[in-house]
Short mmCIF file of C-alpha atoms in Angstrom, two decimals:
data_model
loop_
_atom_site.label_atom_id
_atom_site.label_comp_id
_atom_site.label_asym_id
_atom_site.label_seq_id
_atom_site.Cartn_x
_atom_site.Cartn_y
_atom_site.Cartn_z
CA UNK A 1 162.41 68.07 -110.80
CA UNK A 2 166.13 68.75 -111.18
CA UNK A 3 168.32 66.12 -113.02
CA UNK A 4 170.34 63.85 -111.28
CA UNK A 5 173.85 65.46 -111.57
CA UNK A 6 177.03 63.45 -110.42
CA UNK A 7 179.03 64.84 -107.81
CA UNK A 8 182.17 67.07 -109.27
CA UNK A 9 185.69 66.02 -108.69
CA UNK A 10 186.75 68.68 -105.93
CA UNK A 11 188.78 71.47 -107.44
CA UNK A 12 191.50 71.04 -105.24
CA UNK A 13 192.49 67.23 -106.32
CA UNK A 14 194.99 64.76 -104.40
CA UNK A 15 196.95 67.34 -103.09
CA UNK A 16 194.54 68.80 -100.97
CA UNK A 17 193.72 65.99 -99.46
CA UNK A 18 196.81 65.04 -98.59
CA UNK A 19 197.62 68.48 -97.13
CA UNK A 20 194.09 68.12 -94.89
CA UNK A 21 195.30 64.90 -93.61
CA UNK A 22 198.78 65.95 -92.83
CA UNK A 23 197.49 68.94 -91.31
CA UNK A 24 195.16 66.63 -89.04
CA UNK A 25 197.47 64.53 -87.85
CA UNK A 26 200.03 67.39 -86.91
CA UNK A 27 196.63 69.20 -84.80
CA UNK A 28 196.25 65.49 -83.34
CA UNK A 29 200.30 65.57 -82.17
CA UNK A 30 199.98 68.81 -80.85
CA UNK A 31 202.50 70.32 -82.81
CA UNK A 32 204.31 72.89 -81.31
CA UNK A 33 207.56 75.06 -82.63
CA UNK A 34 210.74 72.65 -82.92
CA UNK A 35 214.10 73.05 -82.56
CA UNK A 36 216.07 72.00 -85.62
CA UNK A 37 215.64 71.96 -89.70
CA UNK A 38 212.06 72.27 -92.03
CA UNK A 39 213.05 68.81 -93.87
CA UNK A 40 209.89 66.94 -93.33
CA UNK A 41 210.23 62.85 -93.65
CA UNK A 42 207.40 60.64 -94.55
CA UNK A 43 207.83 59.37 -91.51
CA UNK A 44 206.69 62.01 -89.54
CA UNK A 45 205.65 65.06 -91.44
CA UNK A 46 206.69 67.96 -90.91
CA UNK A 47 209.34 66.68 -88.37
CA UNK A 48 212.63 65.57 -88.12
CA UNK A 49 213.84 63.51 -85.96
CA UNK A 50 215.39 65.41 -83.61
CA UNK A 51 211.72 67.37 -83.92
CA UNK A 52 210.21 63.91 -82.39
CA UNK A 53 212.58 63.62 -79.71
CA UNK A 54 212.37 66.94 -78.60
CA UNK A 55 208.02 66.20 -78.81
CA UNK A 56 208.65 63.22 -77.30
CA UNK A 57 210.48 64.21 -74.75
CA UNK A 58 207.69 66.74 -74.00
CA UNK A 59 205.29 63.61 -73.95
CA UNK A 60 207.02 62.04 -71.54
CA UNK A 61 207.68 64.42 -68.86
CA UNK A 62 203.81 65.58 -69.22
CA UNK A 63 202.91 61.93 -68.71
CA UNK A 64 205.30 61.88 -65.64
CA UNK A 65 203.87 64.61 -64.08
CA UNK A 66 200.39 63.13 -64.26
CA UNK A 67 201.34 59.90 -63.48
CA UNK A 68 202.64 61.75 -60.31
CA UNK A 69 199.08 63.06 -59.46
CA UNK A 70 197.87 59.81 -60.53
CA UNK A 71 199.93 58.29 -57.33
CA UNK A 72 198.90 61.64 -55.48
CA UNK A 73 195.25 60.27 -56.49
CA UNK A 74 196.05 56.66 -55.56
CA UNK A 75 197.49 57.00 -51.87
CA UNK A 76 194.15 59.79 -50.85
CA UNK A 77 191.89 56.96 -52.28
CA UNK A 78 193.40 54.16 -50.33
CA UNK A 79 193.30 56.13 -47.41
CA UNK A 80 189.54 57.00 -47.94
CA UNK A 81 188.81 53.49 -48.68
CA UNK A 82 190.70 52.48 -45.67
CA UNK A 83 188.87 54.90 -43.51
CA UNK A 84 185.68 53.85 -45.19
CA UNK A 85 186.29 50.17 -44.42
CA UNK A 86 187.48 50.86 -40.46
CA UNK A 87 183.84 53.05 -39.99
CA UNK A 88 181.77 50.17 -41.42
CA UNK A 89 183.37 47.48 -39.09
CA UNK A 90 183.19 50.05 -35.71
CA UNK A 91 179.29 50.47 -37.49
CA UNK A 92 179.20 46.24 -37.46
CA UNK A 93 180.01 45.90 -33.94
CA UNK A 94 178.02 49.18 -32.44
CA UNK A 95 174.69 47.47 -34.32
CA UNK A 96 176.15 43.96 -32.48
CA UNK A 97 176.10 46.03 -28.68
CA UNK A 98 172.63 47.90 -29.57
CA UNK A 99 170.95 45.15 -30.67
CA UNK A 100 172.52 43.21 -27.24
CA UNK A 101 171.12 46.26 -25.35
CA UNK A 102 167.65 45.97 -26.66
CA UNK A 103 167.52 42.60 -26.20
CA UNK A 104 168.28 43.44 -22.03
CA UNK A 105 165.86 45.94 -22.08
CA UNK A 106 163.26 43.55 -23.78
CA UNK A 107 163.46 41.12 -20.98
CA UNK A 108 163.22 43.28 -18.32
CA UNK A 109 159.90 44.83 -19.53
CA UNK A 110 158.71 41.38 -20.25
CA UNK A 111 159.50 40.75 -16.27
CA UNK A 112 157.32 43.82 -15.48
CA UNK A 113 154.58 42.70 -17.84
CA UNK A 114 154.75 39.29 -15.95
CA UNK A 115 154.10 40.69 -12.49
CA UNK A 116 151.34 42.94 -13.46
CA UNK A 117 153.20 46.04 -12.58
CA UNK A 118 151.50 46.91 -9.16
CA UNK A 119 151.58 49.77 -6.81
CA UNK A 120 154.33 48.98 -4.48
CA UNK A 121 152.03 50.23 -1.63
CA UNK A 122 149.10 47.91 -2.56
CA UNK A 123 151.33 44.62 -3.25
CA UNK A 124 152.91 45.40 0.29
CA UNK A 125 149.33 45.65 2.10
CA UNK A 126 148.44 42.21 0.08
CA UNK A 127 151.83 40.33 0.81
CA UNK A 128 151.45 37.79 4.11
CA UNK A 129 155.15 38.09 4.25
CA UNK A 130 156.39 41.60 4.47
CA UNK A 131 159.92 40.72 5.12
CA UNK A 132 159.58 38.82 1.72
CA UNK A 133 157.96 41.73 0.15
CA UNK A 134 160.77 43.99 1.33
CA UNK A 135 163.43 41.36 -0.27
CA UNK A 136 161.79 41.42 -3.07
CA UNK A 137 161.49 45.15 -3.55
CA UNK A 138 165.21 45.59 -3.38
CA UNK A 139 165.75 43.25 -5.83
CA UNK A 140 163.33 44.73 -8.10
CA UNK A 141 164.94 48.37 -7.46
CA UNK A 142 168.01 46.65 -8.64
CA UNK A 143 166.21 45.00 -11.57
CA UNK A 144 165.16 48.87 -12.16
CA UNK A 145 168.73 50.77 -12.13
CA UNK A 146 169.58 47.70 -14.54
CA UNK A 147 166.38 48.71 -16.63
CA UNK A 148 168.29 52.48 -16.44
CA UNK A 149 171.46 51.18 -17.56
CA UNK A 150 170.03 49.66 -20.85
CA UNK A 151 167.89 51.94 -21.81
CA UNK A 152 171.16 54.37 -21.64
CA UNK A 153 172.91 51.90 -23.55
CA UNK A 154 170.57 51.68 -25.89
CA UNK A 155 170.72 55.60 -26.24
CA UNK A 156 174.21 55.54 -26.53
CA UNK A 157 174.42 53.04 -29.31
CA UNK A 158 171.72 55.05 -31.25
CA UNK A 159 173.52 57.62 -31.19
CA UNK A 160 176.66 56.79 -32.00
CA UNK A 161 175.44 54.67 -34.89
CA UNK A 162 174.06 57.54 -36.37
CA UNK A 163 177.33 59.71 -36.43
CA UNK A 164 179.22 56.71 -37.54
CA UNK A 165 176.90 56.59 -40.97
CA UNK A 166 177.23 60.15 -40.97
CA UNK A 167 180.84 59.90 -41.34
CA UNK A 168 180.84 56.94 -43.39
CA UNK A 169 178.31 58.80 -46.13
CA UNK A 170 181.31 62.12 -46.07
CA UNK A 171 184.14 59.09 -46.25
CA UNK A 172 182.09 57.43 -48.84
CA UNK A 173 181.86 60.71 -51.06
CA UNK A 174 185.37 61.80 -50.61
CA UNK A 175 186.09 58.39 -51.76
CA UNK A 176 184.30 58.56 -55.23
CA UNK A 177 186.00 61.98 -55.73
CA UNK A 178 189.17 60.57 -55.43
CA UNK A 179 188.28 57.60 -57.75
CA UNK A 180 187.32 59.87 -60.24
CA UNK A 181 190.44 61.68 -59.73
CA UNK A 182 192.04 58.49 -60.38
CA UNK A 183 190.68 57.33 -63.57
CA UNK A 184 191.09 60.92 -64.82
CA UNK A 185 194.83 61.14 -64.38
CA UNK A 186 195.17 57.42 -65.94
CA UNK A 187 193.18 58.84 -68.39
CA UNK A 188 195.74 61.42 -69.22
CA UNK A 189 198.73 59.25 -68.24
CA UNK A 190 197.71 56.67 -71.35
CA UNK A 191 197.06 59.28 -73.63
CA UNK A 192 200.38 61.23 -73.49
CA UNK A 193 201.96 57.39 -73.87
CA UNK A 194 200.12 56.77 -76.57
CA UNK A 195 200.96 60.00 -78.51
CA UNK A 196 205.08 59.46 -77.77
CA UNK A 197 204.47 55.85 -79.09
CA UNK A 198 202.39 57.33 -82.23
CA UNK A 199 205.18 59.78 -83.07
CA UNK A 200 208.03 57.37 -83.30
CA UNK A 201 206.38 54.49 -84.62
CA UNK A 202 206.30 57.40 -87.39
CA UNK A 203 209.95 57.37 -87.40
CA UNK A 204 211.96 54.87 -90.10
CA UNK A 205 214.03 52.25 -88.79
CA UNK A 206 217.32 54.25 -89.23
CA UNK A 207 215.37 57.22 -87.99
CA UNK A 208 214.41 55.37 -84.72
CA UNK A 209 218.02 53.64 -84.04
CA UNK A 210 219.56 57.11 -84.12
CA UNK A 211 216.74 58.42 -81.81
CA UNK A 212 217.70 55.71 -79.13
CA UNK A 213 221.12 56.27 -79.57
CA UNK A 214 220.46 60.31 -78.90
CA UNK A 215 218.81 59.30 -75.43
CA UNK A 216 221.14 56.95 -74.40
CA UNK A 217 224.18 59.47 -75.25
CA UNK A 218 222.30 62.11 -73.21
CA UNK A 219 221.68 59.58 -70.18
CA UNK A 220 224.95 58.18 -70.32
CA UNK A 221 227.41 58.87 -67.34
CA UNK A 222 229.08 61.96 -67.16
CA UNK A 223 233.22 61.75 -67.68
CA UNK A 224 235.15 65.00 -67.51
CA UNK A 225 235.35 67.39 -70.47
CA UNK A 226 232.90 65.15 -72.09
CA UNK A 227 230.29 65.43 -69.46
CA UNK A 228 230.59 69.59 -70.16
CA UNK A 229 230.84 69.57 -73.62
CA UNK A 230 227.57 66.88 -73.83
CA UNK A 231 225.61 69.00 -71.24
CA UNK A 232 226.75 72.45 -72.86
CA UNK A 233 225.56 70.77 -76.36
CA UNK A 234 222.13 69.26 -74.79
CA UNK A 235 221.85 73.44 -73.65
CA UNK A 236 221.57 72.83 -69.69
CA UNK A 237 221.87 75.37 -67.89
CA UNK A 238 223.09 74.30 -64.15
CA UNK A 239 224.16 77.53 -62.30
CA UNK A 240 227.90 78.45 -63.03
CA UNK A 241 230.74 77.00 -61.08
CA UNK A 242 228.96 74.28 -58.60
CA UNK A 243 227.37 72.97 -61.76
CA UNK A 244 230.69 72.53 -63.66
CA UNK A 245 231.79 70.90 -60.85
CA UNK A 246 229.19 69.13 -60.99
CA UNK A 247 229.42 67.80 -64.17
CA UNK A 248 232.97 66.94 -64.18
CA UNK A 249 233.04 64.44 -61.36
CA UNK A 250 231.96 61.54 -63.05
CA UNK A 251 235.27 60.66 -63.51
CA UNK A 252 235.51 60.34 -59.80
CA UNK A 253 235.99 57.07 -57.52
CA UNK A 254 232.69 56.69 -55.36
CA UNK A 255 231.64 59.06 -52.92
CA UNK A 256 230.97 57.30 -49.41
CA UNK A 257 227.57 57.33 -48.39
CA UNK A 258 227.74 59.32 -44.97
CA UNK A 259 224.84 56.93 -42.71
CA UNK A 260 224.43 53.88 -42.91
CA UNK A 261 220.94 54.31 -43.75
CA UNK A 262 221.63 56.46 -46.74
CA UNK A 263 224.11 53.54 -47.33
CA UNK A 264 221.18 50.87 -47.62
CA UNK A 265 218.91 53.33 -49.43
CA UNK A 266 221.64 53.54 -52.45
CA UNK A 267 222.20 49.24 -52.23
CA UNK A 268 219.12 48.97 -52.69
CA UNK A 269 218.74 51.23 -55.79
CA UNK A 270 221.66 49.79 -57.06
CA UNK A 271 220.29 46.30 -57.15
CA UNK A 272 217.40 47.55 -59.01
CA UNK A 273 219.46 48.42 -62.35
CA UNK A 274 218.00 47.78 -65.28
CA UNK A 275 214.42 46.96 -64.20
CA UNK A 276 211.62 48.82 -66.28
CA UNK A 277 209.76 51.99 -65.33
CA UNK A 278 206.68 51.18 -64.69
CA UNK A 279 203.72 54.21 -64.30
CA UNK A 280 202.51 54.07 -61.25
CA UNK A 281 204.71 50.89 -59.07
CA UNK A 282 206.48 50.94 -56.54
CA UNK A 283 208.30 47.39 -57.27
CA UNK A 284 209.70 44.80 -57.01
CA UNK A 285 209.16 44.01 -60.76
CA UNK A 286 209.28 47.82 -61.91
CA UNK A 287 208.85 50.90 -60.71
CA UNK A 288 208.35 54.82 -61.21
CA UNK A 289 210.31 57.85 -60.46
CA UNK A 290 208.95 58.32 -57.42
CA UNK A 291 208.24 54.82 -56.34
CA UNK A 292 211.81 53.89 -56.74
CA UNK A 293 213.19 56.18 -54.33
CA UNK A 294 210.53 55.36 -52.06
CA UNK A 295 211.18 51.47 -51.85
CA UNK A 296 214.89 52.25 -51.78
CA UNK A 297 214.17 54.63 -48.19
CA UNK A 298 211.79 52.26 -47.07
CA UNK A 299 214.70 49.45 -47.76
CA UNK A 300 217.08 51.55 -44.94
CA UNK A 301 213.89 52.02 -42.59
CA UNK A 302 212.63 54.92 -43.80
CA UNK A 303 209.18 55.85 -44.75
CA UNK A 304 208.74 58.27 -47.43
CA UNK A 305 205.18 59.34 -48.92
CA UNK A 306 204.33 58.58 -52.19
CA UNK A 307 204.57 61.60 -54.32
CA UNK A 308 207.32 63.69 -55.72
CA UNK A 309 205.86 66.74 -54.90
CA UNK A 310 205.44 65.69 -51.46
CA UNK A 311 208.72 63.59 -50.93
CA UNK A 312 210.42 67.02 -51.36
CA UNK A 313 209.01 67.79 -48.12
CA UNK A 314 210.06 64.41 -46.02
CA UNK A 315 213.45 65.52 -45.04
CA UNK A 316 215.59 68.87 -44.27
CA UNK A 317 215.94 71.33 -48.14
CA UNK A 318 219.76 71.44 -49.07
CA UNK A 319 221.63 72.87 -52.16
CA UNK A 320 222.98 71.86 -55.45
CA UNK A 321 226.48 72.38 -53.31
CA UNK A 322 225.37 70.43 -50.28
CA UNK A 323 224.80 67.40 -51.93
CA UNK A 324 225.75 63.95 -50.56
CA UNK A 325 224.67 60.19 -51.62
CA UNK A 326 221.59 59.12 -50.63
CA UNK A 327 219.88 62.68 -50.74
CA UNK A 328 216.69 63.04 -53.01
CA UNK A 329 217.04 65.23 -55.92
CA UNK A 330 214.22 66.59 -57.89
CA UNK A 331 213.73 68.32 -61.34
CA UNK A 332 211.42 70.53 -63.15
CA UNK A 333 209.28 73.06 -62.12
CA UNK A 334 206.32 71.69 -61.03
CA UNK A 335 208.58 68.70 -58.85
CA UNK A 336 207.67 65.85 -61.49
CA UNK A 337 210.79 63.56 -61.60
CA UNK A 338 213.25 62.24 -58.33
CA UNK A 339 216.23 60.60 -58.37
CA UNK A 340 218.65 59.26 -55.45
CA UNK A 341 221.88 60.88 -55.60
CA UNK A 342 224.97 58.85 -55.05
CA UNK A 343 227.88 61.21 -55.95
CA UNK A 344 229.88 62.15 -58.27
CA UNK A 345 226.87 64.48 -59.91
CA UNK A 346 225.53 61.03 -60.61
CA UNK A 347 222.07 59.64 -59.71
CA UNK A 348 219.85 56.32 -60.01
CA UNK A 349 216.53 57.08 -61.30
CA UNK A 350 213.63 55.34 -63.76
CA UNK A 351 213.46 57.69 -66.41
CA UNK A 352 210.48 57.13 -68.71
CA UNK A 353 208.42 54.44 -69.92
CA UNK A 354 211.01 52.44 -72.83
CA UNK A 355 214.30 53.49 -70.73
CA UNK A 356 215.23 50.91 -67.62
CA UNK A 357 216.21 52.21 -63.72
CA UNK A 358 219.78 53.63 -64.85
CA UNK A 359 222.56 55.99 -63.48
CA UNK A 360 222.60 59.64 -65.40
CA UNK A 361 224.50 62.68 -64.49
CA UNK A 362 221.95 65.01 -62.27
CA UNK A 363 222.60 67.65 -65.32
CA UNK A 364 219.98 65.77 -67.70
CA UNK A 365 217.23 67.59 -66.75
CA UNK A 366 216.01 71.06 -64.99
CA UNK A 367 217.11 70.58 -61.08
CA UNK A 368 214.65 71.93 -58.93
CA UNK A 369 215.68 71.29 -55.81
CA UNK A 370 217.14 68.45 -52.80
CA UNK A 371 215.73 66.90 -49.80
CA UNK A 372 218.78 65.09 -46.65
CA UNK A 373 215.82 62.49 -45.61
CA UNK A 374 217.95 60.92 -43.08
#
């Protein structure tokens, strides 16, 4: 039997170690190639902090996105479950008419049982009274097209309680797909959160003050050359003349809203300043991207659907050039983020989770496109 040896100190030492952990936690970031310098911080290793931002950044506009199919998700389940709810109460109050039937049709063969159920011919040669007889058998024909009537009742209720449960067992199915749907999206929602808020809780105090003072310098309101130079700097790229336009109009007095509806929509967005983003609400506390610009419609009368991707599609397309207040502006490619334009290349929106319902110049992210809803 072989001595008992004692394990050898690995060859590598500390180092190694530290290198396998560092290189564990950058595969658990989902490190991807940065802009800026190699300095790498304790902080965050192998990042800087402009690094984090721009990863950051990238975490939040992923989580956006989902939490867009997440309310996508939401509104198809709601209407399944609504759907489901309406075909259990129509299957309630068919069971309430067949069992009524039935209970008609019961007491009209009990009637028959009663009187024996005779040959018409023979009770008529037995009766002393025909004229009685003959009274009697028209009521009795009567009592039969009534007999008719229920049992067709009773056929119609059967069936029609068997397509309802039909439809209910699809509605019930397409239900738990959406559900599903659902918690996978929140799934993916939290965890992109949750990796932004691991990478700068890496980030030194310092580090994190000039971090916030990076976003709010890139949200901030456009003003003239500023605006240019802080867009140019930020690398935007807006599309020549219209967006350098654009961009230098925030020095401008406020545009007129041209309907009174559009009018309302922006009040109301306006009096939500400052209130968090919240994934995934549409108000009154907080709200999302999308959910903020549809309470703000739905303020002026207006009802918008839930989704970015499919509030693009509520009203009539116009340009970048076309613009006017109260129009719907979208950004990125995949239609993840919507803000209410209000002039002046200026929009309200909710950002991101961390960063309250603010005006920003439309030039702070990739535009994708504008919807006139009304």
């Amino acid at each position: 039997m072989a001595a008992h040896r004692k394990p050898r100190p690995s060859s590598l030492g500390r180092p190694a170690v530290r290198t396998a952990a560092t290189l564990a936690l950058a595969s658990a970031a989902g490190a991807t190639l940065f802009e800026g310098s190699g300095h790498a911080d304790p902080a965050a290793p192998g990042r800087t902090p402009a690094q984090v931002r721009t990863e950051v950044d990238r975490l939040y506009q992923e989580a956006e996105a989902a939490t867009e199919r997440y309310n996508g998700a939401k509104e198809q389940a709601d209407a399944a479950r609504a759907s489901f709810d309406r075909l259990r109460d129509e299957a309630a109050r068919r069971t309430e008419r067949l069992n009524t039937a039935r209970r008609g049709l019961g007491a009209v063969a009990a009637a028959q049982y009663r009187s024996g159920g005779l040959d018409p011919a023979v009770q008529l040669a037995l009766t002393s009274n025909p004229d009685q007889y003959l009274e009697r058998t028209a009521l009795a024909e009567k009592a039969g097209d009534r007999q008719a009537a229920a049992v067709t009742a009773v056929r119609r209720e059967l069936a029609g309680l068997a397509q309802l449960r039909a439809e209910s067992a699809g509605r019930l199915t397409a239900l738990r797909g959406h559900e599903a749907e659902l918690r996978r999206q929140k799934a993916t929602v939290l965890g992109k959160l949750a990796a932004a808020r691991a990478l700068l809780a890496r980030l030194t105090a310092e580090e994190r003050a000039r971090y916030e003072a990076a976003v709010a310098a890139r949200t901030a309101p456009t003003s003239g050359t500023t605006a240019r130079a802080g867009a140019d700097a930020a690398g935007t790229t807006t599309g020549g003349t219209t967006a350098r336009a654009d961009r230098s109009s925030g020095d401008r007095a406020p545009v007129a809203a041209p309907t009174g509806r559009a009018s309302a929509a922006i009040s109301f967005a306006r009096a939500q300043l400052g209130k968090p983003y919240v994934w995934g609400a549409t108000g009154p506390s907080g709200y999302d991207c999308s959910g903020l610009t549809q309470a703000a419609w739905r303020a002026a009368g207006v009802s918008l659907p839930r989704t970015t991707y499919t509030q693009i599609n509520a009203g009539r397309r116009v340009s970048r050039s076309e613009l006017a207040p109260g129009d719907l502006v979208f950004f990125y490619s995949g239609i993840s983020h919507v803000g209410l334009y209000i002039g002046g290349g200026q929009m309200i929106h909710a950002p991101r989770p961390g960063a309250p319902i603010r005006i920003a110049p439309i030039d702070e992210m990739p535009f994708a496109g504008a919807t006139r809803v009304a």
